[in-house]
Short mmCIF file of C-alpha atoms and ligand atoms in Angstrom, two decimals:
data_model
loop_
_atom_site.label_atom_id
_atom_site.label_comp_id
_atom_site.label_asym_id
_atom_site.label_seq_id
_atom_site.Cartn_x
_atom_site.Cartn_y
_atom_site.Cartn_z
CA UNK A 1 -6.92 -31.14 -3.08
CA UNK A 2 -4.65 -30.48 -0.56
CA UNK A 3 -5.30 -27.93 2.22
CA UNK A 4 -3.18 -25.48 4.15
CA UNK A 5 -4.27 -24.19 7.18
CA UNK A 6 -2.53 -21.33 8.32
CA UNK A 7 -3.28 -18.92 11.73
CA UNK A 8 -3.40 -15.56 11.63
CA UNK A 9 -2.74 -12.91 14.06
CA UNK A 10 -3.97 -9.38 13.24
CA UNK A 11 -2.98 -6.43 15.47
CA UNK A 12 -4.13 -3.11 14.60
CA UNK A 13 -8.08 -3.33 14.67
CA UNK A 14 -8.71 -0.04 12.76
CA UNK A 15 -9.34 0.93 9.44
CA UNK A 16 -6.78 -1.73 7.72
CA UNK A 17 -6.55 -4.30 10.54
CA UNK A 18 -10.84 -4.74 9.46
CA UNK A 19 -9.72 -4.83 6.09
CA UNK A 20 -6.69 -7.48 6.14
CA UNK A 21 -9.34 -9.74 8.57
CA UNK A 22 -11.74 -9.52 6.04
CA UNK A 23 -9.29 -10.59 2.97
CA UNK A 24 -8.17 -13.36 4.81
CA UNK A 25 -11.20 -14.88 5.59
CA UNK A 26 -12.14 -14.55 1.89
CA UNK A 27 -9.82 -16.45 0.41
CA UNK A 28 -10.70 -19.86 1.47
CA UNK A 29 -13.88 -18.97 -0.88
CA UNK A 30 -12.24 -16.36 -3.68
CA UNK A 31 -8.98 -19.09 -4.05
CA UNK A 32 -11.04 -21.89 -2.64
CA UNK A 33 -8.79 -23.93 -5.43
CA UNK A 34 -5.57 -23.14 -3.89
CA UNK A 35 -6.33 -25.31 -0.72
CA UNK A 36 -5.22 -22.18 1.26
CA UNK A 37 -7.59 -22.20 4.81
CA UNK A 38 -6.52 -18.85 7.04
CA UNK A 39 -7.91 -19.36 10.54
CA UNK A 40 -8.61 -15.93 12.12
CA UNK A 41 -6.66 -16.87 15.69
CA UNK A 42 -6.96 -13.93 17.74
CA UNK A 43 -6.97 -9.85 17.32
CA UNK A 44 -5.17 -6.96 19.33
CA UNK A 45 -6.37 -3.14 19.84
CA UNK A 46 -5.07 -1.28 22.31
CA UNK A 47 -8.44 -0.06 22.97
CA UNK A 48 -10.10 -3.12 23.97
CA UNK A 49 -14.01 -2.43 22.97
CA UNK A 50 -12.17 -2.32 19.55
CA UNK A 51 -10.48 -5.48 19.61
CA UNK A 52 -13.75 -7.29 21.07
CA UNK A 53 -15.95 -5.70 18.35
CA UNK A 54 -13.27 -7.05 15.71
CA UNK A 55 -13.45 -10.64 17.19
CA UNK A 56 -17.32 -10.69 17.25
CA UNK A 57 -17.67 -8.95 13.54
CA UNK A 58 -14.90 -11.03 12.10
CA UNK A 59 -14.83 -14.18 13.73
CA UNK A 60 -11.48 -14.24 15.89
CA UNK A 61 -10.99 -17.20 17.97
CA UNK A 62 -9.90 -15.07 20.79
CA UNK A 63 -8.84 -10.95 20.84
CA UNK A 64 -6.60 -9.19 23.40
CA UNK A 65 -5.94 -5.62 24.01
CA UNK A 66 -2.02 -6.79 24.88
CA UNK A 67 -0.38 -7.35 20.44
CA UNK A 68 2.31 -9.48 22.43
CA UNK A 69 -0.47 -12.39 22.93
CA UNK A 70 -0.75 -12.50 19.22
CA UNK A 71 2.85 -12.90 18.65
CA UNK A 72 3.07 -15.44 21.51
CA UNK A 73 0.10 -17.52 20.36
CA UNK A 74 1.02 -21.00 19.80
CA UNK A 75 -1.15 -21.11 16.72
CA UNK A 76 -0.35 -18.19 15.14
CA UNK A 77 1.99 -18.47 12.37
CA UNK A 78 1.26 -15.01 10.54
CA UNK A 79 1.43 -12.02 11.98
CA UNK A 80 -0.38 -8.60 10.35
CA UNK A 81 0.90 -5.70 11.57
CA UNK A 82 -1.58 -2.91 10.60
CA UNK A 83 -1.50 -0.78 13.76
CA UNK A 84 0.26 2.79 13.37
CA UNK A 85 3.63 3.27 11.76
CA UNK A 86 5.32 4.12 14.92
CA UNK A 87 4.84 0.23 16.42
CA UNK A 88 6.00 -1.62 13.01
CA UNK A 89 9.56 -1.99 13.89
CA UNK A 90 9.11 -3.32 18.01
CA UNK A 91 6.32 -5.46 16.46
CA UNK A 92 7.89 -6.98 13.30
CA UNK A 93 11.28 -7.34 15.93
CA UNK A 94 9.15 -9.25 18.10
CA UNK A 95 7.66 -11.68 15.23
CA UNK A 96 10.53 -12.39 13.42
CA UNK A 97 12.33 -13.06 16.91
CA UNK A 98 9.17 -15.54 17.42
CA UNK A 99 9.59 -17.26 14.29
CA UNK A 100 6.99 -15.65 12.23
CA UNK A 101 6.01 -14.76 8.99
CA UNK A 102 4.83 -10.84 9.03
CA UNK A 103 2.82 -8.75 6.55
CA UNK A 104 3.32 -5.14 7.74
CA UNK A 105 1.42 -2.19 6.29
CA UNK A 106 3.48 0.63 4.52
CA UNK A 107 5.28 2.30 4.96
CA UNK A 108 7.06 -0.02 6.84
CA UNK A 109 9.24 1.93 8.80
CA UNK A 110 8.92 5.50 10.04
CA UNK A 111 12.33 6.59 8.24
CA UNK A 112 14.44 4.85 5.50
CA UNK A 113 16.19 3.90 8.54
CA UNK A 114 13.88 2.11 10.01
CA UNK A 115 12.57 0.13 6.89
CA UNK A 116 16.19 -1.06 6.34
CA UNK A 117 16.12 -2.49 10.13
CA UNK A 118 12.60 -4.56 9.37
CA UNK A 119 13.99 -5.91 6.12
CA UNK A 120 17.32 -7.50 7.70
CA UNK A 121 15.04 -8.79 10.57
CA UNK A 122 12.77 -10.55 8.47
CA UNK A 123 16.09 -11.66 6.40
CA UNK A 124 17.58 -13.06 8.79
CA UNK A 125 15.13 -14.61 10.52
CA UNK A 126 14.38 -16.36 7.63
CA UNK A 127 10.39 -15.94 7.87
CA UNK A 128 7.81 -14.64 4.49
CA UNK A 129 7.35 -10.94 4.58
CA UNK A 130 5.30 -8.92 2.80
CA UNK A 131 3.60 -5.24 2.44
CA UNK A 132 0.29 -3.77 1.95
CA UNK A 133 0.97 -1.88 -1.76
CA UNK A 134 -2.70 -3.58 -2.73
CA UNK A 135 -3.11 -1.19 -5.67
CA UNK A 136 -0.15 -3.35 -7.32
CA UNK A 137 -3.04 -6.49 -7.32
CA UNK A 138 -5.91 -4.40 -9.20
CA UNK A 139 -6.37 -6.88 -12.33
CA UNK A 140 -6.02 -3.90 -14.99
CA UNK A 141 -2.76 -2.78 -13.53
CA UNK A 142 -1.65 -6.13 -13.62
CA UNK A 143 -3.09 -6.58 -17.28
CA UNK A 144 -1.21 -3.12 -17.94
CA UNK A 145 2.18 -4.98 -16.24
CA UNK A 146 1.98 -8.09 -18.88
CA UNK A 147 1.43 -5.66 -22.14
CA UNK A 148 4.48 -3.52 -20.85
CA UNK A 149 6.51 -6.78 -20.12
CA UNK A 150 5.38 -8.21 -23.72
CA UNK A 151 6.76 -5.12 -25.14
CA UNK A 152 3.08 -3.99 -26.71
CA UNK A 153 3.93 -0.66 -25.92
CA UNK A 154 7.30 -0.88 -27.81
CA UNK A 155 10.56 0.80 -25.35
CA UNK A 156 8.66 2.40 -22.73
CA UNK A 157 10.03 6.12 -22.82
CA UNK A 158 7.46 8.25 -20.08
CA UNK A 159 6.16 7.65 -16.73
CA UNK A 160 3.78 9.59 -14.90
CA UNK A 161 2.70 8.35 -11.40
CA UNK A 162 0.59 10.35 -8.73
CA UNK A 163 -1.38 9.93 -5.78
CA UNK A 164 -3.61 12.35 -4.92
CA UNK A 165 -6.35 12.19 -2.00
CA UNK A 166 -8.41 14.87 0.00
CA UNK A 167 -8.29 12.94 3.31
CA UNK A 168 -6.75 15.72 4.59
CA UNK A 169 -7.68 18.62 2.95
CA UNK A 170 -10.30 19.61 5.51
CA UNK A 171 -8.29 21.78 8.00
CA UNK A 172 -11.20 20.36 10.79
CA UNK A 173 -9.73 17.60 9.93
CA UNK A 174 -7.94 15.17 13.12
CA UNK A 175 -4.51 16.01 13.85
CA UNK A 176 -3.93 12.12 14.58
CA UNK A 177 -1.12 10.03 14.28
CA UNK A 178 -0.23 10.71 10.43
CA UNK A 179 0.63 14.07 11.12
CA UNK A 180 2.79 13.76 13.62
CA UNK A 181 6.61 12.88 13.06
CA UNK A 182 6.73 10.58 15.85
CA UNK A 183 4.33 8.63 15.02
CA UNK A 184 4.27 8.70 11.20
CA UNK A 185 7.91 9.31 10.49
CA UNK A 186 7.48 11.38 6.78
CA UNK A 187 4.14 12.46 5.92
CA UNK A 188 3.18 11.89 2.56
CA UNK A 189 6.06 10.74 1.40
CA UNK A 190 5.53 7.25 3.46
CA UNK A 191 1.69 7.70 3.40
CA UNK A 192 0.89 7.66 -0.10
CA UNK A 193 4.05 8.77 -2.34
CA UNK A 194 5.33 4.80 -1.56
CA UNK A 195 2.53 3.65 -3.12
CA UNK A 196 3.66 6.30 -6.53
CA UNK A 197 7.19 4.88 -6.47
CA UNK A 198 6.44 0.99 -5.58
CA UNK A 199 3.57 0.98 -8.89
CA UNK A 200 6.74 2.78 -10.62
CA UNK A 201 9.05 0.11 -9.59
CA UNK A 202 6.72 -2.95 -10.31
CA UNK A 203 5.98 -1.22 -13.85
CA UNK A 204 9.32 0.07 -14.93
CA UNK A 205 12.05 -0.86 -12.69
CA UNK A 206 14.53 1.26 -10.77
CA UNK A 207 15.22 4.55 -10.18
CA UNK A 208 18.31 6.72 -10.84
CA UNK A 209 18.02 9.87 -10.26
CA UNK A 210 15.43 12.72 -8.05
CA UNK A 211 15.20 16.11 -7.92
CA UNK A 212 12.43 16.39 -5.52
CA UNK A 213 10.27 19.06 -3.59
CA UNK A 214 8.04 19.35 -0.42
CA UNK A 215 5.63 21.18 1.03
CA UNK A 216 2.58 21.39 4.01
CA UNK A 217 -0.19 23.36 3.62
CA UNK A 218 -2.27 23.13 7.03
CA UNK A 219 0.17 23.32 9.75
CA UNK A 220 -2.32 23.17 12.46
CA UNK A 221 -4.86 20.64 13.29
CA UNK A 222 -7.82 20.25 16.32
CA UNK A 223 -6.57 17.57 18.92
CA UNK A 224 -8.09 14.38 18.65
CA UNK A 225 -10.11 14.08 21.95
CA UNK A 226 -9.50 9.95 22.73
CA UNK A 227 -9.23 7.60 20.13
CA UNK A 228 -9.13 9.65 16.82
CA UNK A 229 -9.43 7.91 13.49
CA UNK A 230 -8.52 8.75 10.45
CA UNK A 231 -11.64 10.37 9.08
CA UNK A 232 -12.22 12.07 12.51
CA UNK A 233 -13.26 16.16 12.46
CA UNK A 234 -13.01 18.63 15.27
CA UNK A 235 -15.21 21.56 16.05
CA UNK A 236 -13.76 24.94 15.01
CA UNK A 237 -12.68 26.15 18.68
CA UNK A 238 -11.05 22.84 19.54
CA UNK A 239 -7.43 23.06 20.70
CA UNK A 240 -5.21 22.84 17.78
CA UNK A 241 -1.38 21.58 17.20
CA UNK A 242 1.17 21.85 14.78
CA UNK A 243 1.28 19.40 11.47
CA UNK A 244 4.98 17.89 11.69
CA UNK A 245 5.27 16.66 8.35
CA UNK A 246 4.77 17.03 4.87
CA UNK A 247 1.28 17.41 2.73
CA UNK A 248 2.38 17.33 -0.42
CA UNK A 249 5.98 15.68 -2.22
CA UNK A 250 6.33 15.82 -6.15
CA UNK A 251 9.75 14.87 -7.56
CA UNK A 252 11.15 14.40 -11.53
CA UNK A 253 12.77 10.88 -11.69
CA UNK A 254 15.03 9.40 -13.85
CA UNK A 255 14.38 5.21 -14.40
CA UNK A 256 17.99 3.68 -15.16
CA UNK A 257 16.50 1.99 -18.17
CA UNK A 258 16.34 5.56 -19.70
CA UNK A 259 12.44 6.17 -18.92
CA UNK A 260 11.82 9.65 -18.13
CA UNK A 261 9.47 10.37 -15.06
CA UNK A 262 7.61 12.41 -12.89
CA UNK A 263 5.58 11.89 -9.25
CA UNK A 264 3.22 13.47 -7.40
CA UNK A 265 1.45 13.44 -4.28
CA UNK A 266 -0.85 14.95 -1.41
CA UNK A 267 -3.20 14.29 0.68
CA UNK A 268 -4.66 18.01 1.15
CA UNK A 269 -5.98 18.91 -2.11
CA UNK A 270 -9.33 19.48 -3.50
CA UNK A 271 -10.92 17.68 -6.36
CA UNK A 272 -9.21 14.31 -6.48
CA UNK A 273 -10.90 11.76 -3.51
CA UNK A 274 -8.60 9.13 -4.51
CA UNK A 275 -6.54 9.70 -7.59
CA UNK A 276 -3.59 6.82 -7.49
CA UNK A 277 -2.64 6.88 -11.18
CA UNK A 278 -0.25 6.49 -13.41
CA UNK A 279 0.43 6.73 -17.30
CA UNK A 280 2.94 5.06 -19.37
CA UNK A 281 3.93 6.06 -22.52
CA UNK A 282 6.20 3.76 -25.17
CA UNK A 283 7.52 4.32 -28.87
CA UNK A 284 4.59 2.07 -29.92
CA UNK A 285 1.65 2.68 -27.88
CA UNK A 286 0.43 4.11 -24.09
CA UNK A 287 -1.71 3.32 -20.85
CA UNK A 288 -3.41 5.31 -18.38
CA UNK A 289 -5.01 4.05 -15.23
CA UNK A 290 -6.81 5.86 -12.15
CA UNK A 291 -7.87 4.04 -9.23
CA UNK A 292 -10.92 5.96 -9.00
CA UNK A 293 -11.52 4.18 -11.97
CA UNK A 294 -10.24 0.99 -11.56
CA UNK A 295 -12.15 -1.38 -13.61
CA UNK A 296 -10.89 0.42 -16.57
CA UNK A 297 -7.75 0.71 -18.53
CA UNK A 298 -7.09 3.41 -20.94
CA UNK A 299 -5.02 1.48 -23.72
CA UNK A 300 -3.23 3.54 -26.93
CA UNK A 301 -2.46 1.24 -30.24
CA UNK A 302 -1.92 3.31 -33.32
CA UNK A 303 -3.92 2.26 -35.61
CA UNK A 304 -3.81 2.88 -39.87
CA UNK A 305 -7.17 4.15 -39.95
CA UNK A 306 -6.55 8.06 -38.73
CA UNK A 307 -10.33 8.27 -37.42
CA UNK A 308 -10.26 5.48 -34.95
CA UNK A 309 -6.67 6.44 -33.78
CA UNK A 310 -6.44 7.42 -29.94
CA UNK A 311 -6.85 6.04 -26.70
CA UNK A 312 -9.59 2.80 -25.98
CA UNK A 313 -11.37 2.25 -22.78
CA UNK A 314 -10.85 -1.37 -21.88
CA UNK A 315 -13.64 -2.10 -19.23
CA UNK A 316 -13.20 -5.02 -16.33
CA UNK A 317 -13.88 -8.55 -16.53
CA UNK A 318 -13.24 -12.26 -16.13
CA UNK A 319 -10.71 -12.13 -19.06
CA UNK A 320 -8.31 -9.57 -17.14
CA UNK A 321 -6.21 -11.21 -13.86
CA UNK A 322 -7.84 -13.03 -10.83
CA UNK A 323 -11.03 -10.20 -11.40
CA UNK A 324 -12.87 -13.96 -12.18
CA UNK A 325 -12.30 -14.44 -8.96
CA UNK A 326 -14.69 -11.91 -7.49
CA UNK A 327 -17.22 -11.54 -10.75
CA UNK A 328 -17.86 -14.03 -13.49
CA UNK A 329 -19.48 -11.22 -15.96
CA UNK A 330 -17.80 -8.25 -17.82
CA UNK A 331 -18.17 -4.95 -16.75
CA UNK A 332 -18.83 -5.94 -12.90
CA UNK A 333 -16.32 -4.56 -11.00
CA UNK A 334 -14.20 -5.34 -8.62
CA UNK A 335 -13.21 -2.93 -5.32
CA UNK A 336 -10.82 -1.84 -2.85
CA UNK A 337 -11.36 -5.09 -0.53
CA UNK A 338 -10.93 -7.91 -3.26
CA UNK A 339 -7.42 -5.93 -4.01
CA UNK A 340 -6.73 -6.59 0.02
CA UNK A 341 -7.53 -10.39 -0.74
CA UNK A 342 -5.45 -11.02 -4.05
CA UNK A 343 -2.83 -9.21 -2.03
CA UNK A 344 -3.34 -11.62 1.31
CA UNK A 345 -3.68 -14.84 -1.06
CA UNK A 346 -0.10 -13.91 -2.52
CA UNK A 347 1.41 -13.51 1.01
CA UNK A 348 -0.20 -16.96 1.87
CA UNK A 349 0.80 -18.44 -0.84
CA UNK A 350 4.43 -17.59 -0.82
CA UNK A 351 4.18 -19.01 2.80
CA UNK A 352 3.06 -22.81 1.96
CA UNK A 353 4.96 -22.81 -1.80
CA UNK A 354 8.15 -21.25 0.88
CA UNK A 355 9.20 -19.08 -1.96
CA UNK A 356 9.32 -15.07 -1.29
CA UNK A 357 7.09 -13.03 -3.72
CA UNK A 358 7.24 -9.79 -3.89
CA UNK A 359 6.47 -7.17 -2.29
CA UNK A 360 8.61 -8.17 0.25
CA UNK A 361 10.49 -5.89 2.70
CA UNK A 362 13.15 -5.89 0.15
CA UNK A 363 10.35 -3.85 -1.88
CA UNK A 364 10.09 -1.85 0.88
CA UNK A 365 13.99 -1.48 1.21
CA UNK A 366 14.38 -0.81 -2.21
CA UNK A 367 11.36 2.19 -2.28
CA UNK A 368 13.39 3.63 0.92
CA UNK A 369 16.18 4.17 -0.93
CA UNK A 370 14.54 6.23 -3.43
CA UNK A 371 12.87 8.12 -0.18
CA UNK A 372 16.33 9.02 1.18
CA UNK A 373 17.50 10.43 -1.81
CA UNK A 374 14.36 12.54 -2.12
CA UNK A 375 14.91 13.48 1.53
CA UNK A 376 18.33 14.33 0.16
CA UNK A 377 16.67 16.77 -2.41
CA UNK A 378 14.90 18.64 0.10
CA UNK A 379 18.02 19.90 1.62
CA UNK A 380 19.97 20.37 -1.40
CA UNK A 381 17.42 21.62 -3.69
CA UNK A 382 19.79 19.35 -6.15
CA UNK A 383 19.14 16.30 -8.45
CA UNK A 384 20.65 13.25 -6.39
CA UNK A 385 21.31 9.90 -7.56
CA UNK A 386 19.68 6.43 -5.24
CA UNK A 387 21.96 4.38 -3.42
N1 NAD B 401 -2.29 -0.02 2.01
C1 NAD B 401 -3.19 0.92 2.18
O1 NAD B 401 -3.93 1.25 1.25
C2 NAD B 401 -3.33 1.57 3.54
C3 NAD B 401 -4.46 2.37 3.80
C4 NAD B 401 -4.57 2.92 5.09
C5 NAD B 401 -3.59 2.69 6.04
N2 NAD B 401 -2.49 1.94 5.73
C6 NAD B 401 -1.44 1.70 6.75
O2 NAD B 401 -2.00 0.81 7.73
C7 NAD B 401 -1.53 1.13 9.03
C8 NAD B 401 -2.74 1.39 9.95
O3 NAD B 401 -3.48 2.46 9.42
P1 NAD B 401 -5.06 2.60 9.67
O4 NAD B 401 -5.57 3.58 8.69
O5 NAD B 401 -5.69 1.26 9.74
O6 NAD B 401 -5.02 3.28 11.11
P2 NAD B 401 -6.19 3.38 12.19
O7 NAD B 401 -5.83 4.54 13.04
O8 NAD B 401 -7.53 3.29 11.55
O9 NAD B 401 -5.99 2.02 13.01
C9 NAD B 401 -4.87 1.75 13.81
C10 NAD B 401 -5.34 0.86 14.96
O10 NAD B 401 -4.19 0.47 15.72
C11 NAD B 401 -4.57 0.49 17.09
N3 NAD B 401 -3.40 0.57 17.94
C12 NAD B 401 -2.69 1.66 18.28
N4 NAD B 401 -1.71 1.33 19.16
C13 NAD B 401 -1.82 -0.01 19.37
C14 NAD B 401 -1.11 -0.94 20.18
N5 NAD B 401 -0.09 -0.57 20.95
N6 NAD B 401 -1.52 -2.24 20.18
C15 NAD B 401 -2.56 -2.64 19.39
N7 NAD B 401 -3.25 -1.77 18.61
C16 NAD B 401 -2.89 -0.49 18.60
C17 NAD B 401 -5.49 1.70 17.20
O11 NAD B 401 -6.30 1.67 18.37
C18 NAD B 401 -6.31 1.57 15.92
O12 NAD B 401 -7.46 0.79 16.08
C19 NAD B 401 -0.60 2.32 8.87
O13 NAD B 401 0.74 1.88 8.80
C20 NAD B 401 -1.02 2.92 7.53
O14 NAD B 401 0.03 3.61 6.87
C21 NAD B 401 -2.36 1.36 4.51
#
């Protein structure tokens, strides 16, 4: 077999910057057969008992509290941008300048704007991009992809997609760097929504048409005293400041293949913890999936017999794609983190076969579009077609 070693620079040592580490140094064992052998190189965090606890916990080489030392590294030749939104463009400017390949964390840029600036950087540097839209990589969504794409549904007519999560529905909750324009750009509509549309795209293909709304319902937060996280809380008679972007975006959408659509999605709502879902309904059958539920696909085939006819539960297992990987028995299922490696493998992999997979920051070009003519439907309160 041949091997591939690869080095990897991760800057960004929070919640995802843990989480990409960890998927990288799985895959030499989950895709052992691929020949594909990530070297963890060295780490960056600003705050520096961060990026030393990351190097000890995940076995770095080195770690640094400067991200330009990543990107200057002789031996790195992939960088992972998973710091906060605001730093993806000077960062992924500064890789693709150096020569190389970046995975970036949606959603990419701050602003339409700014995702259409990282895509022509990576372009034209000529380097392997990719994004972190890991709920794309869960086997039954990708079992759901090939009986849409074999046409088992018949013409696919309805989409549904929605994310909804209560991370912040608690009003104690942080005001940190999501909730702030500057650093975040859009709120949910970058957050989570890109997840909605890029499942949409992958699924059904692109979109024509919006007619979308917005809305934020906490508009003040407690200050984060020091380094706040995302699941931070404050005390009741903390300091508070104002929420600068949305909580909540929902928008009708019209596919140009004629499928009929709607999204949702917020991050302050009760009930739902982590509700990314869609359902997909054709002339000959339907599918329904919930990442809360991810192991299992909800599959409609009419069937003659009028008592058996409705929706099965298909449960996870080594027949559905790469979920042998993690488990070799049915019904043991597979999580968050093995979604984080499948995606990591497929960035690698594009890197040594030198052949762009997606999603790509032309993904993430093509989802902005679709953002900036929601944007557009804010103001206008009008239906408005995407560039
Ligand atoms: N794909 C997903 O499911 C998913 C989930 C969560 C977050 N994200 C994305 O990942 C990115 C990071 O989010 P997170 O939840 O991990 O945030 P986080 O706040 O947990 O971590 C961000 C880290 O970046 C560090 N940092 C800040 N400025 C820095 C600098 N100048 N140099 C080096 N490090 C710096 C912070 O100290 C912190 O440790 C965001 O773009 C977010 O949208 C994606």
């Amino acid at each position: 077999m041949q091997t591939h070693t690869l080095g990897v620079g991760v800057i960004g040592m929070g919640w995802m910057g843990q989480a990409h580490s960890r998927a990288y140094r799985n895959i030499a064992d989950r895709f052992y057969d691929s020949g594909i052998r990530p070297q963890l190189v060295i780490c960056a965090d600003e705050a520096p008992a961060r990026a030393q606890q990351a190097q000890e916990a995940l076995g770095f080489a080195q770690s640094t509290s400067n991200w330009r030392e990543v990107i200057e590294h002789p031996d790195v030749q992939v960088v992972n941008v998973a710091s906060p939104n605001y730093l993806h463009l000077e960062m992924v400017r500064a890789a693709t300048t150096a020569g190389k390949h970046v995975f970036c964390e949606k959603p990419v840029g701050r602003s339409p704007a700014e995702t259409a600036e990282i895509e022509r950087l990576a372009r034209e540097a000529g380097v392997m991009s990719f994004v972190g839209f890991n709920y794309r990589w869960a086997p039954m969504v990708q079992y759901a992809k090939q009986l849409i794409d074999e046409g088992r549904l018949g013409r696919i007519t309805h989409y549904r997609g929605r994310f909804f999560a209560m991370y912040g529905s608690n009003p104690l909750g942080h005001l940190t760097w999501r909730f702030k324009q500057e650093y975040a750009g859009s709120g949910v509509l970058g957050d989570i929504m890109s997840h909605v549309v890029d499942m949409a795209h992958m699924l059904i293909g692109d979109i024509e048409r919006v007619v979308s709304s917005r809305h934020t319902f906490i508009t003040e937060r407690p200050l984060p005293s020091g380094q706040g996280t995302h699941f931070g809380l404050g005390r009741p008679d903390d300091p508070t400041g104002p929420v600068e972007n949305e909580d909540y975006v929902s928008a009708l959408v019209q596919f140009a293949n004629g499928v009929q659509g709607s999204f949702e999605s917020c991050r302050a709502i009760f009930g739902p913890k982590c509700e990314m879902s869609f359902e997909v309904n054709g002339t000959q059958g339907a599918l329904k999936w919930n990442f809360e539920r991810l192991n299992e696909l909800e599959l409609y085939l009419p069937t003659e017999d009028a008592a058996s006819d409705g929706y099965t539960k298909l449960i996870g297992g080594p027949g559905y794609p790469f979920h042998g990987r993690f488990n070799p028995g049915d019904g043991i299922g597979v999580g968050y983190e093995d979604l984080k490696c499948i995606e990591a493998y497929h960035f690698l992999k594009s890197i040594v076969d030198g052949q762009q997979i997606e999603p790509s920051f032309a993904s993430a070009r093509r989802l902005a579009n679709v953002q900036t003519a929601m944007m557009r439907s804010w103001e206008s309160g009008s239906r408005e077609s995407v560039d």
